[in-house]
Coordinates of C-alpha atoms in Angstrom, one line a residue:
Chain A
M23 CA 20.5 -6.5 13.4
N24 CA 20.5 -4.1 10.5
K25 CA 20.1 -0.3 10.9
L26 CA 16.3 -0.5 10.5
Q27 CA 15.9 -3.2 13.1
K28 CA 18.0 -1.2 15.6
L29 CA 16.0 1.9 15.0
L30 CA 12.7 0.0 15.5
V31 CA 13.9 -1.5 18.8
E32 CA 15.2 1.9 20.1
S33 CA 12.0 3.8 19.1
K34 CA 9.8 1.2 20.7
S35 CA 11.6 1.5 24.1
L36 CA 11.4 5.3 23.9
N37 CA 7.8 5.2 22.5
R38 CA 8.9 7.4 19.7
K39 CA 6.8 7.4 16.4
L40 CA 8.7 7.2 13.2
L41 CA 8.4 8.9 9.8
S42 CA 9.3 7.0 6.6
I43 CA 9.5 9.1 3.4
F44 CA 9.0 7.5 0.0
L45 CA 10.9 8.9 -3.0
T46 CA 10.8 7.8 -6.6
A47 CA 14.5 7.0 -7.3
G48 CA 15.9 9.4 -9.8
F49 CA 13.0 11.9 -9.7
P50 CA 12.9 14.7 -10.7
N51 CA 16.2 13.8 -12.3
P52 CA 19.1 11.4 -11.5
Q53 CA 21.7 14.2 -11.3
T54 CA 20.0 16.2 -8.6
F55 CA 18.6 13.2 -6.8
D56 CA 21.5 12.9 -4.4
K57 CA 20.6 16.2 -2.9
V58 CA 16.9 15.3 -2.7
L59 CA 17.9 12.2 -0.7
L60 CA 20.1 14.2 1.7
D61 CA 17.5 16.9 2.2
T62 CA 15.0 14.2 3.0
A63 CA 17.3 12.3 5.3
A64 CA 17.6 15.4 7.5
Y65 CA 13.9 14.9 8.5
A66 CA 13.1 11.3 7.8
D67 CA 13.7 8.4 10.1
I68 CA 13.6 5.9 7.2
I69 CA 13.8 6.5 3.5
E70 CA 11.9 4.4 1.1
L71 CA 13.4 4.3 -2.4
G72 CA 10.8 3.5 -5.1
V73 CA 12.2 1.6 -8.1
P74 CA 10.4 3.1 -11.2
F75 CA 8.4 0.5 -13.1
S76 CA 6.5 0.9 -16.4
D77 CA 3.2 -0.6 -15.0
P78 CA 2.7 0.4 -11.4
V79 CA -0.8 -1.0 -10.8
A80 CA -0.9 -0.2 -7.1
D81 CA 0.0 3.5 -7.7
G82 CA -2.1 6.6 -8.4
P83 CA -1.3 9.3 -10.9
T84 CA 1.4 11.0 -8.8
I85 CA 3.7 8.1 -8.6
Q86 CA 2.8 6.9 -12.1
Y87 CA 4.1 10.3 -13.3
S88 CA 7.3 10.3 -11.2
S89 CA 8.0 6.7 -12.3
Q90 CA 7.5 7.5 -15.9
K91 CA 9.8 10.5 -15.7
A92 CA 12.5 8.4 -14.0
I93 CA 12.2 5.7 -16.6
E94 CA 12.5 8.2 -19.4
K95 CA 15.8 9.3 -17.8
G96 CA 17.0 5.7 -17.9
V97 CA 16.8 4.9 -14.1
S98 CA 17.1 1.2 -13.5
L99 CA 17.3 -1.1 -10.5
H100 CA 21.0 -1.1 -10.9
D101 CA 21.1 2.7 -10.8
V102 CA 19.0 2.7 -7.6
L103 CA 21.6 0.5 -5.9
S104 CA 24.3 2.9 -7.0
M105 CA 22.3 5.8 -5.6
L106 CA 22.1 3.9 -2.3
K107 CA 25.8 3.2 -2.3
N108 CA 26.6 6.9 -2.7
F109 CA 24.0 7.9 -0.1
R110 CA 25.6 5.4 2.4
K111 CA 28.9 7.3 2.2
K112 CA 27.1 10.3 3.7
S113 CA 24.3 9.0 5.8
S114 CA 23.3 6.1 8.0
V115 CA 19.5 6.7 7.8
P116 CA 17.9 3.3 7.2
V117 CA 16.8 2.7 3.6
V118 CA 14.2 0.3 2.3
I119 CA 13.5 -0.3 -1.4
M120 CA 10.0 -0.6 -2.7
S121 CA 9.9 -2.4 -6.1
Y122 CA 7.3 -4.2 -8.1
S123 CA 8.4 -7.8 -8.5
N124 CA 9.4 -7.8 -12.2
P125 CA 12.5 -5.6 -12.1
V126 CA 13.8 -7.7 -9.1
Y127 CA 12.9 -10.9 -10.9
R128 CA 14.6 -9.9 -14.1
Y129 CA 17.7 -8.7 -12.2
G130 CA 17.8 -12.1 -10.4
V131 CA 16.4 -12.4 -6.9
E132 CA 19.5 -13.8 -5.3
R133 CA 21.8 -11.3 -7.2
F134 CA 19.5 -8.4 -6.2
F135 CA 19.6 -9.2 -2.5
R136 CA 23.3 -9.8 -2.5
E137 CA 24.2 -6.6 -4.2
A138 CA 21.6 -4.6 -2.3
S139 CA 23.0 -5.8 1.0
S140 CA 26.5 -4.8 0.1
A141 CA 25.1 -1.4 -1.1
G142 CA 23.7 -0.9 2.4
L143 CA 20.0 -1.7 2.1
D144 CA 18.0 -2.4 5.2
G145 CA 14.6 -3.5 4.0
I146 CA 12.5 -4.5 1.0
I147 CA 8.8 -3.9 0.1
L148 CA 7.3 -5.7 -2.8
P149 CA 3.7 -4.4 -3.4
D150 CA 2.7 -7.1 -5.8
V151 CA 4.1 -10.1 -3.9
P152 CA 1.4 -11.3 -1.5
Y153 CA 1.8 -13.9 1.3
E154 CA 1.3 -16.8 -1.2
E155 CA 4.3 -15.8 -3.3
R156 CA 6.7 -14.7 -0.5
C157 CA 9.1 -17.7 -0.2
P158 CA 11.9 -17.0 -2.6
Y159 CA 12.0 -13.3 -1.6
I160 CA 11.9 -13.9 2.1
S161 CA 14.6 -16.5 2.1
A162 CA 16.9 -14.3 0.1
A163 CA 16.1 -11.3 2.4
R164 CA 17.0 -13.4 5.5
K165 CA 20.2 -14.7 4.0
Y166 CA 21.4 -11.1 3.4
E167 CA 20.0 -9.6 6.6
I168 CA 17.6 -7.3 4.8
S169 CA 14.2 -6.8 6.6
Y170 CA 11.2 -8.2 4.8
I171 CA 8.3 -5.7 5.0
P172 CA 5.0 -7.2 4.1
I173 CA 1.8 -5.3 3.3
V174 CA -1.5 -5.7 5.1
S175 CA -4.7 -4.1 3.7
L176 CA -8.0 -3.1 5.2
T177 CA -9.5 -5.9 3.2
T178 CA -7.2 -8.5 4.8
S179 CA -8.9 -10.7 7.3
L180 CA -7.5 -10.4 10.9
N181 CA -6.2 -14.0 10.8
R182 CA -4.5 -13.5 7.6
A183 CA -3.1 -10.1 8.8
V184 CA -1.6 -11.9 11.8
D185 CA 0.0 -14.5 9.5
I186 CA 1.3 -11.9 7.2
S187 CA 2.7 -9.9 10.2
G188 CA 4.5 -13.0 11.3
T189 CA 6.6 -12.9 8.2
S190 CA 7.9 -9.4 8.9
T191 CA 11.5 -8.9 9.9
G192 CA 11.1 -5.1 10.1
F193 CA 7.7 -3.4 10.3
V194 CA 4.3 -4.3 8.9
Y195 CA 3.0 -1.9 6.2
V196 CA -0.7 -1.3 6.7
T197 CA -2.5 0.6 3.8
A198 CA -4.7 3.3 5.1
V199 CA -7.2 3.2 2.2
T200 CA -8.6 0.6 -0.1
G201 CA -7.2 1.8 -3.3
V202 CA -4.0 3.1 -5.0
T203 CA -1.3 5.4 -3.6
G204 CA -2.1 9.1 -3.6
V205 CA -3.0 12.1 -1.6
R206 CA -6.3 11.8 0.1
K207 CA -8.3 14.3 2.3
S208 CA -9.2 11.6 4.8
V209 CA -8.3 8.0 5.4
S210 CA -10.6 5.0 6.1
R211 CA -12.8 5.4 9.2
T212 CA -12.4 1.7 10.0
L213 CA -8.6 2.1 10.2
P214 CA -8.2 2.8 13.9
C215 CA -10.2 -0.2 14.8
F216 CA -8.3 -2.4 12.4
L217 CA -5.0 -1.2 13.8
K218 CA -6.1 -1.9 17.4
D219 CA -7.2 -5.4 16.5
L220 CA -3.9 -6.2 14.7
K221 CA -1.9 -4.7 17.6
S222 CA -3.6 -6.9 20.0
R223 CA -2.5 -10.0 18.1
S224 CA 0.9 -9.0 16.7
N225 CA 4.0 -7.5 18.4
K226 CA 5.6 -6.3 15.1
P227 CA 5.8 -2.5 14.6
I228 CA 3.0 -1.2 12.5
F229 CA 3.4 1.6 9.9
V230 CA 0.6 3.2 8.1
G231 CA 0.9 4.4 4.5
F232 CA -1.2 5.0 1.3
G233 CA -3.1 8.3 1.5
I234 CA -1.2 9.7 4.5
S235 CA -0.4 13.2 3.3
S236 CA -0.7 15.7 6.2
R237 CA 0.2 16.5 9.8
E238 CA -3.5 16.1 10.7
H239 CA -3.6 12.5 9.4
I240 CA -0.5 11.7 11.5
I241 CA -2.0 13.3 14.7
G242 CA -5.3 11.4 14.2
L243 CA -3.6 8.0 13.9
K244 CA -0.4 8.1 16.0
N245 CA -1.9 6.4 19.0
F246 CA -2.7 3.4 16.9
C247 CA 0.6 2.7 15.1
D248 CA 4.4 3.0 15.3
G249 CA 5.1 5.0 12.2
F250 CA 3.9 6.6 9.0
I251 CA 4.9 6.4 5.4
V252 CA 4.3 9.4 3.2
G253 CA 4.9 9.2 -0.5
S254 CA 2.7 10.9 -3.1
A255 CA 2.4 14.1 -1.0
V256 CA 6.2 14.4 -1.0
I257 CA 6.5 13.7 -4.7
E258 CA 3.9 16.5 -5.3
V259 CA 6.1 18.9 -3.4
I260 CA 9.2 17.9 -5.4
R261 CA 7.2 18.1 -8.6
R262 CA 6.1 21.6 -7.9
G263 CA 9.7 22.6 -7.0
K264 CA 8.7 23.6 -3.5
N265 CA 10.7 23.5 -0.4
I266 CA 10.9 19.9 0.8
S267 CA 12.4 20.6 4.2
K268 CA 9.6 22.9 5.2
F269 CA 7.0 20.3 4.2
L270 CA 8.8 17.5 6.1
E271 CA 9.3 19.7 9.1
N272 CA 5.6 20.3 9.2
L273 CA 4.8 16.5 8.9
R274 CA 7.3 15.7 11.7
S275 CA 5.6 18.2 14.1
G276 CA 2.6 15.9 14.0
L277 CA 4.5 12.8 15.3
Chain B
M9 CA -3.6 -29.7 -17.6
V10 CA -4.5 -28.7 -14.0
P11 CA -2.4 -26.1 -12.3
D12 CA -1.0 -26.8 -8.9
K13 CA -2.8 -25.5 -5.8
N14 CA -1.0 -22.2 -6.0
G15 CA -2.1 -21.7 -9.6
Y16 CA 1.2 -22.7 -11.3
F17 CA 1.5 -24.5 -14.7
G18 CA 5.1 -25.7 -14.2
G19 CA 7.0 -22.6 -13.4
F20 CA 4.4 -20.2 -14.7
G21 CA 1.3 -18.6 -13.1
G22 CA 0.8 -17.7 -9.5
K23 CA -1.0 -14.7 -8.1
F24 CA 1.1 -11.5 -8.0
M25 CA -1.4 -9.0 -6.8
P26 CA -1.6 -6.1 -4.2
E27 CA -2.8 -7.4 -0.9
T28 CA -6.0 -5.3 -1.1
L29 CA -7.2 -7.6 -4.0
M30 CA -6.2 -10.9 -2.4
F31 CA -9.5 -11.4 -0.6
A32 CA -11.4 -11.0 -3.9
V33 CA -9.0 -13.3 -5.7
Q34 CA -9.4 -15.9 -3.0
T35 CA -13.2 -15.6 -3.0
L36 CA -13.2 -16.0 -6.7
E37 CA -11.1 -19.0 -6.4
R38 CA -13.4 -20.6 -3.9
V39 CA -16.6 -19.8 -5.8
Y40 CA -15.0 -21.0 -9.1
H41 CA -14.0 -24.3 -7.6
K42 CA -17.4 -24.8 -6.1
F43 CA -19.4 -24.0 -9.2
I44 CA -17.3 -25.3 -12.1
Q45 CA -18.3 -28.9 -11.3
D46 CA -21.8 -28.0 -10.1
K47 CA -24.5 -29.5 -12.3
E48 CA -26.9 -26.7 -11.8
F49 CA -24.3 -24.1 -12.7
R50 CA -23.2 -25.9 -15.8
K51 CA -26.9 -26.2 -16.8
E52 CA -27.5 -22.5 -16.4
L53 CA -24.3 -21.6 -18.3
N54 CA -25.1 -24.0 -21.1
F55 CA -28.6 -22.6 -21.3
Y56 CA -27.2 -19.1 -22.0
L57 CA -24.4 -20.5 -24.3
N58 CA -27.0 -22.3 -26.4
T59 CA -30.0 -20.0 -26.4
Y60 CA -28.3 -16.6 -26.1
A61 CA -24.8 -17.0 -27.5
G62 CA -25.7 -19.3 -30.3
R63 CA -23.7 -22.4 -29.5
P64 CA -22.6 -24.8 -30.7
T65 CA -20.9 -22.9 -33.4
P66 CA -20.3 -24.8 -36.7
L67 CA -17.1 -26.5 -37.8
Y68 CA -17.0 -25.5 -41.4
F69 CA -15.0 -27.2 -44.1
A70 CA -13.5 -24.4 -46.2
P71 CA -13.3 -26.0 -49.7
N72 CA -11.9 -23.1 -51.7
L73 CA -9.1 -22.2 -49.4
S74 CA -8.3 -25.9 -48.9
K75 CA -8.0 -26.4 -52.6
K76 CA -5.8 -23.3 -52.9
L77 CA -3.4 -24.3 -50.2
K78 CA -3.6 -28.1 -50.7
I79 CA -4.4 -28.8 -47.1
K80 CA -7.8 -29.7 -45.5
I81 CA -9.0 -26.7 -43.6
Y82 CA -11.8 -26.6 -41.1
L83 CA -12.8 -23.3 -39.5
K84 CA -14.2 -23.3 -36.0
R85 CA -16.8 -20.5 -36.5
E86 CA -16.5 -18.5 -33.2
D87 CA -17.2 -15.5 -35.4
L88 CA -20.8 -16.6 -35.5
C89 CA -21.2 -16.3 -31.8
H90 CA -23.5 -13.5 -30.5
T91 CA -21.4 -10.3 -30.3
G92 CA -19.1 -11.6 -33.0
S93 CA -16.3 -13.4 -31.2
H94 CA -15.4 -16.1 -28.7
K95 CA -15.2 -13.6 -25.9
I96 CA -18.9 -14.1 -25.0
N97 CA -18.1 -17.7 -23.8
N98 CA -16.0 -16.4 -20.9
A99 CA -18.1 -13.3 -20.3
L100 CA -21.2 -15.4 -19.7
G101 CA -19.3 -17.8 -17.4
Q102 CA -17.8 -15.1 -15.3
I103 CA -20.9 -12.9 -14.9
L104 CA -22.8 -15.9 -13.6
L105 CA -20.0 -16.4 -11.0
A106 CA -20.1 -12.7 -10.2
K107 CA -23.8 -13.0 -9.5
K108 CA -23.1 -15.9 -7.1
I109 CA -20.5 -13.8 -5.2
G110 CA -23.1 -11.0 -5.0
K111 CA -21.2 -8.3 -7.0
R112 CA -23.3 -5.6 -8.5
R113 CA -20.7 -3.9 -10.8
I114 CA -18.6 -5.3 -13.6
I115 CA -15.3 -3.8 -14.9
A116 CA -13.2 -5.1 -17.8
E117 CA -10.4 -4.1 -20.1
T118 CA -10.6 -4.3 -23.9
G119 CA -8.2 -4.0 -26.8
A120 CA -10.1 -4.6 -30.0
G121 CA -13.3 -4.0 -28.2
Q122 CA -14.6 -7.6 -28.7
H123 CA -14.2 -8.5 -25.0
G124 CA -15.6 -5.1 -24.0
V125 CA -18.7 -5.6 -26.2
A126 CA -19.2 -9.1 -24.8
V127 CA -19.0 -7.8 -21.2
A128 CA -21.3 -4.8 -22.0
T129 CA -23.7 -7.3 -23.5
V130 CA -23.8 -9.7 -20.5
S131 CA -24.0 -6.8 -18.1
A132 CA -27.1 -5.5 -20.0
L133 CA -28.5 -9.0 -19.8
F134 CA -28.1 -9.3 -16.1
G135 CA -28.7 -5.7 -15.2
M136 CA -25.2 -5.0 -13.8
K137 CA -23.4 -1.6 -13.9
C138 CA -20.5 -1.9 -16.3
A139 CA -17.3 0.1 -17.0
I140 CA -14.9 -0.8 -19.8
Y141 CA -11.4 0.5 -19.8
M142 CA -9.9 1.0 -23.2
G143 CA -6.7 2.7 -24.4
T144 CA -7.2 5.9 -26.4
E145 CA -5.1 4.4 -29.2
D146 CA -7.5 1.5 -29.4
I147 CA -10.6 3.8 -29.1
K148 CA -9.4 5.5 -32.3
R149 CA -9.0 2.3 -34.3
Q150 CA -12.1 0.5 -33.0
R151 CA -14.6 3.2 -33.0
L152 CA -17.5 1.0 -34.0
N153 CA -17.0 -1.2 -31.0
V154 CA -16.9 1.8 -28.7
Y155 CA -20.2 2.9 -30.0
R156 CA -21.6 -0.6 -29.5
M157 CA -20.5 -0.7 -25.9
K158 CA -22.1 2.6 -25.2
L159 CA -25.3 1.5 -26.9
L160 CA -25.4 -1.5 -24.6
G161 CA -25.3 0.9 -21.6
A162 CA -21.6 0.5 -20.6
E163 CA -19.4 3.4 -19.6
V164 CA -16.3 3.4 -21.8
V165 CA -13.4 4.8 -19.8
P166 CA -10.6 6.2 -22.0
V167 CA -7.1 5.3 -20.8
E168 CA -4.4 7.9 -21.5
S169 CA -1.5 6.4 -19.6
G170 CA 1.5 4.5 -21.0
T171 CA 1.1 3.1 -24.5
R172 CA -2.7 3.8 -24.5
T173 CA -3.4 0.2 -25.5
L174 CA -4.5 -3.1 -23.9
K175 CA -1.7 -3.3 -21.3
D176 CA -2.6 0.1 -20.0
A177 CA -6.3 -0.6 -20.0
I178 CA -5.6 -3.6 -17.7
N179 CA -3.5 -1.4 -15.4
E180 CA -6.4 1.1 -15.1
A181 CA -9.0 -1.7 -14.6
L182 CA -6.8 -3.1 -11.8
R183 CA -6.6 0.3 -10.2
D184 CA -10.4 0.6 -10.3
W185 CA -10.7 -2.9 -8.9
V186 CA -8.3 -2.2 -6.0
T187 CA -10.4 0.9 -5.2
N188 CA -13.9 -0.7 -5.6
V189 CA -13.2 -4.3 -4.8
Q190 CA -16.0 -4.7 -2.3
T191 CA -18.7 -4.2 -4.9
T192 CA -17.0 -4.9 -8.2
H193 CA -16.0 -8.0 -10.2
Y194 CA -13.1 -7.7 -12.6
L195 CA -14.2 -9.7 -15.7
L196 CA -10.8 -10.3 -17.2
G197 CA -11.0 -11.3 -20.8
S198 CA -7.9 -13.4 -21.4
C199 CA -6.2 -16.4 -19.9
L200 CA -3.9 -14.2 -17.8
G201 CA -4.0 -12.4 -14.5
P202 CA -3.7 -13.9 -11.0
H203 CA -4.9 -17.5 -10.4
P204 CA -7.7 -18.5 -10.8
Y205 CA -8.2 -16.3 -13.9
P206 CA -6.0 -18.2 -16.3
V207 CA -7.5 -21.6 -15.5
M208 CA -11.0 -20.2 -15.2
V209 CA -10.9 -18.4 -18.6
R210 CA -9.4 -21.5 -20.1
D211 CA -12.3 -23.6 -18.8
F212 CA -14.9 -21.2 -20.0
Q213 CA -13.3 -21.1 -23.5
S214 CA -12.5 -24.8 -23.7
V215 CA -16.1 -25.2 -25.1
I216 CA -14.4 -24.2 -28.4
G217 CA -12.1 -27.2 -28.4
R218 CA -14.6 -29.7 -27.0
E219 CA -17.1 -28.9 -29.7
A220 CA -14.5 -28.9 -32.4
K221 CA -13.2 -32.3 -31.3
T222 CA -16.6 -33.9 -31.4
Q223 CA -17.5 -32.2 -34.7
F224 CA -14.2 -33.2 -36.3
L225 CA -14.3 -36.8 -35.2
K226 CA -17.9 -37.1 -36.5
I227 CA -16.9 -35.8 -40.0
E228 CA -13.4 -37.2 -40.4
R229 CA -13.4 -40.1 -37.9
K230 CA -9.9 -39.2 -36.8
L231 CA -8.1 -36.4 -35.0
P232 CA -6.7 -33.3 -37.0
D233 CA -3.0 -33.0 -37.6
Y234 CA -2.9 -29.3 -36.6
L235 CA -4.8 -26.8 -34.5
V236 CA -4.0 -23.2 -35.4
A237 CA -5.1 -20.1 -33.5
C238 CA -4.0 -16.5 -32.9
V239 CA -2.4 -15.6 -29.6
G240 CA -2.5 -12.2 -27.9
G241 CA -3.2 -13.1 -24.3
G242 CA -4.2 -16.5 -25.8
S243 CA -7.8 -17.2 -24.7
N244 CA -9.2 -18.5 -28.0
A245 CA -6.1 -20.6 -28.6
I246 CA -6.1 -22.2 -25.1
G247 CA -9.8 -22.8 -25.6
L248 CA -9.2 -24.7 -28.8
F249 CA -6.0 -26.4 -27.7
S250 CA -6.7 -27.6 -24.1
P251 CA -9.2 -30.4 -24.9
F252 CA -6.6 -31.9 -27.2
Y253 CA -3.8 -31.7 -24.6
L254 CA -3.4 -35.4 -24.2
D255 CA -3.8 -36.2 -27.9
K256 CA -0.1 -36.0 -28.6
S257 CA -0.5 -36.5 -32.4
V258 CA -2.3 -33.2 -32.7
R259 CA 0.2 -30.3 -33.1
F260 CA -0.7 -26.9 -31.6
V261 CA 0.4 -23.7 -33.4
G262 CA -0.1 -20.4 -31.7
V263 CA 0.2 -17.4 -34.1
E264 CA 1.4 -14.2 -32.6
A265 CA 1.4 -10.7 -34.1
G266 CA 4.7 -10.2 -36.0
G267 CA 3.8 -6.5 -36.6
C268 CA 6.4 -4.9 -38.9
G269 CA 8.8 -7.9 -38.3
L270 CA 10.4 -9.5 -35.3
N271 CA 13.7 -7.6 -35.8
T272 CA 12.1 -4.2 -35.9
G273 CA 10.9 -3.9 -32.3
F274 CA 7.4 -3.2 -33.6
H275 CA 5.6 -6.5 -32.9
S276 CA 3.7 -8.3 -30.1
A277 CA 5.5 -11.7 -30.4
T278 CA 5.7 -12.3 -26.7
L279 CA 6.3 -16.1 -26.7
E280 CA 9.0 -15.8 -29.4
K281 CA 10.8 -12.7 -28.2
G282 CA 9.9 -12.3 -24.6
K283 CA 11.6 -13.5 -21.4
P284 CA 9.9 -14.9 -18.3
G285 CA 8.7 -12.1 -16.0
I286 CA 5.8 -10.9 -13.9
L287 CA 3.0 -8.8 -15.3
H288 CA -0.6 -8.3 -14.4
G289 CA -0.6 -10.8 -11.6
T290 CA 1.0 -13.8 -13.4
K291 CA 4.5 -15.1 -14.1
S292 CA 4.8 -15.8 -17.8
Y293 CA 6.6 -14.7 -20.9
V294 CA 6.7 -10.9 -21.1
L295 CA 8.2 -8.5 -23.7
Q296 CA 10.6 -6.5 -21.5
D297 CA 13.9 -4.8 -21.6
K298 CA 17.0 -5.8 -19.7
K299 CA 15.9 -3.6 -16.8
G300 CA 12.6 -5.3 -16.4
Q301 CA 10.5 -2.5 -17.9
I302 CA 7.6 -3.7 -20.0
L303 CA 8.1 -2.9 -23.7
S304 CA 5.5 -1.2 -25.9
T305 CA 4.1 -3.4 -28.6
H306 CA 2.7 -3.1 -32.1
S307 CA 0.2 -4.9 -34.1
V308 CA -2.3 -3.9 -36.8
S309 CA -4.9 -5.8 -34.7
A310 CA -5.7 -4.2 -31.4
G311 CA -6.6 -7.5 -29.8
L312 CA -3.1 -9.0 -30.2
D313 CA -1.3 -5.8 -29.2
Y314 CA -0.2 -7.0 -25.7
P315 CA 3.3 -7.7 -24.2
G316 CA 2.3 -10.8 -22.2
A317 CA 0.8 -14.2 -22.8
G318 CA -1.1 -16.6 -20.6
P319 CA 1.0 -18.8 -18.2
E320 CA -0.4 -22.0 -19.7
H321 CA 0.9 -20.9 -23.1
S322 CA 4.3 -20.2 -21.5
F323 CA 4.2 -23.8 -20.1
Y324 CA 3.2 -25.2 -23.5
K325 CA 6.1 -23.4 -25.1
D326 CA 8.7 -24.5 -22.6
T327 CA 7.5 -28.1 -22.7
G328 CA 7.2 -28.1 -26.5
R329 CA 3.5 -29.0 -26.4
A330 CA 2.8 -26.0 -28.7
V331 CA 4.9 -24.0 -31.1
Y332 CA 4.5 -20.3 -31.3
V333 CA 5.1 -18.5 -34.6
S334 CA 4.2 -15.1 -35.9
V335 CA 3.0 -13.5 -39.1
T336 CA 3.4 -9.8 -40.0
D337 CA 0.8 -7.1 -40.3
K338 CA 1.1 -7.5 -44.1
E339 CA 0.6 -11.2 -44.1
A340 CA -2.4 -10.9 -41.7
L341 CA -4.0 -8.4 -44.1
E342 CA -3.4 -10.8 -46.9
G343 CA -5.1 -13.6 -44.9
F344 CA -8.0 -11.2 -44.1
R345 CA -8.5 -10.6 -47.8
T346 CA -7.9 -14.2 -48.9
L347 CA -10.5 -15.7 -46.6
S348 CA -13.0 -13.0 -47.6
E349 CA -12.5 -13.7 -51.3
T350 CA -12.3 -17.5 -51.2
E351 CA -14.9 -18.4 -48.6
G352 CA -17.0 -15.3 -48.3
I353 CA -16.1 -15.0 -44.6
I354 CA -14.5 -11.7 -43.4
P355 CA -12.4 -12.6 -40.4
A356 CA -11.3 -10.3 -37.5
L357 CA -7.8 -8.9 -38.0
E358 CA -6.8 -11.0 -35.0
S359 CA -8.1 -14.3 -36.5
S360 CA -6.6 -13.3 -39.8
H361 CA -3.2 -14.0 -38.3
A362 CA -4.2 -17.7 -37.8
V363 CA -5.6 -17.8 -41.4
A364 CA -2.4 -16.2 -42.8
Y365 CA -0.2 -18.9 -41.2
L366 CA -2.0 -21.7 -43.1
K367 CA 0.2 -21.3 -46.2
K368 CA 3.1 -22.6 -44.0
I369 CA 1.3 -25.9 -43.0
P370 CA 2.7 -28.9 -44.9
K371 CA 0.6 -30.1 -47.8
H372 CA -2.2 -32.6 -47.4
K373 CA -2.5 -32.2 -43.6
T374 CA -5.8 -31.6 -41.8
V375 CA -6.2 -28.4 -39.8
I376 CA -8.7 -26.8 -37.5
V377 CA -8.4 -23.0 -37.4
C378 CA -10.1 -21.0 -34.7
L379 CA -11.9 -18.2 -36.4
S380 CA -12.1 -16.3 -33.2
G381 CA -14.0 -13.3 -34.4
R382 CA -15.6 -11.6 -37.4
G383 CA -14.1 -8.7 -39.2
D384 CA -17.0 -6.2 -39.3
K385 CA -15.3 -4.2 -36.6
D386 CA -12.2 -3.8 -38.7
M387 CA -13.7 -2.2 -41.8
E388 CA -12.3 1.2 -41.0
Q389 CA -8.8 -0.3 -40.6
A390 CA -9.3 -2.3 -43.8
V391 CA -10.2 0.7 -45.8
K392 CA -7.0 2.3 -44.6
Y393 CA -4.7 -0.6 -45.5
I394 CA -6.3 -2.5 -48.4
K395 CA -6.7 -0.9 -51.8
I396 CA -9.5 -2.4 -53.8
N397 CA -9.6 -1.8 -57.5
E398 CA -13.0 -0.4 -58.5

């Protein structure tokens, strides 16, 4: 079992909800990112490292901006693995990488998973790799004991959602809105129902992300899932140079 | 060439899309397979192609250019289609499918504006709401087409992100689709994107090659030696090539935009200089750096200014069925001028790339060139680049 899997099992037995925080790797700049990571790790149960990509079609303006800035500063997938390696010297908080498929494909799928595993990676999320294209990625993830975290959407039929959940070796990522990532005032009204249906047919832990940006969102949904992923709202805080600890503390108080 | 059930042509294709869009992609796949063989659907599509779009388009023997270059040149006149390019063939096909699915809103990307105009046109015809995404760089160089789209009732959404060209227009269109997928059909204009788009667009465009084959056989009583077409995403080229796929004696030449030259970094020659990658839903050749970031491209023609190419072209390249070459901006502008002067036909800057390549075809061969669009839209660019003695 990797660190993420252990955490998921423990939390389930204690009925503890988890908070995963998304950070664009190398944003606002690669030199200070180590500190951002450690500050975040003090409040996050899981850290999700976003690999910057030039054409992030599933992302809204906030993550487009942070990705663009990171690319301009030369951040590559290779650098993300180095950041992870450094972080592992100081922290054992589980880390998952979120990357569009092209950087991983170009790096070499096998090579990526091998090097990521030795750098201490626990999970992988590939937002543009659907169920139909999963095979090479899942088998490499299995081989190197990295959790495969698939995405389920509100537009996914229940049967398909159950099939997709079956491929998870970590948690299942459910998108809270039909759309791109970004801060929203409210999430979909059909979401609680959708989560209940999926829970009744899948025993995998379910995390909700996309649009989750406040303590109120978390309070409203925590009875229907096992954890939350917050991304754009955190990037906004970093972008404005505000205190990240205070923001994360507030989010945590909703769990 | 039929892709496998997962939408792969050999190692290229597939459907790399966010999960939110997968139900729409699967619905489209189902509806496409149901109707593409359906007699009534074909009848309806042909009705619009013939009475509205002006098909069949002529296959014109170009005597003056043929004499000049010492080869026998036939032009497949897609420039004579309604709206001025081959893009209407696919736009009509897809909007009829969108109606069957029950979508009420159409979105599309456009580079040169030819696809945007075609989509705005069929949306007006069928009373659908329409939004066209276009990079601000392209809005600047194709102002006339922007006005045409607006006149036709479409909303033209300027795209400021990234390189502000076709690639970024597709990104924004995909973000719109992921948000409004319940009501909206994405009418993708080239033979790329997730399966079934590449094969569907190919099928709707293959009317070009089917007509050309029949017309050529009737005139020459044999097959041509060469087919030449420009390639951005590659829809007019695949439309011309694919009906000749099994005719091994016919050579396919795809002409990409060489921009300022292949060694300058300012070009759009994806199939020559790219590496296999995943962009906009499909695995195919992509212009990218070592880190897997997509590179910005350059071409004098907005319609070819794209860092990817369709998966079927990638397959043709790797199997050697087609060769992909490039001509520079300068050569394309010469082609633009030469065809205007010799035949009285002003080609689109995109199609001018195919015309410009003709001087490299061996003497005495027979060639069909796809004249994918007309050049009226490019007058402002031409004024900028071509000095005419008065």
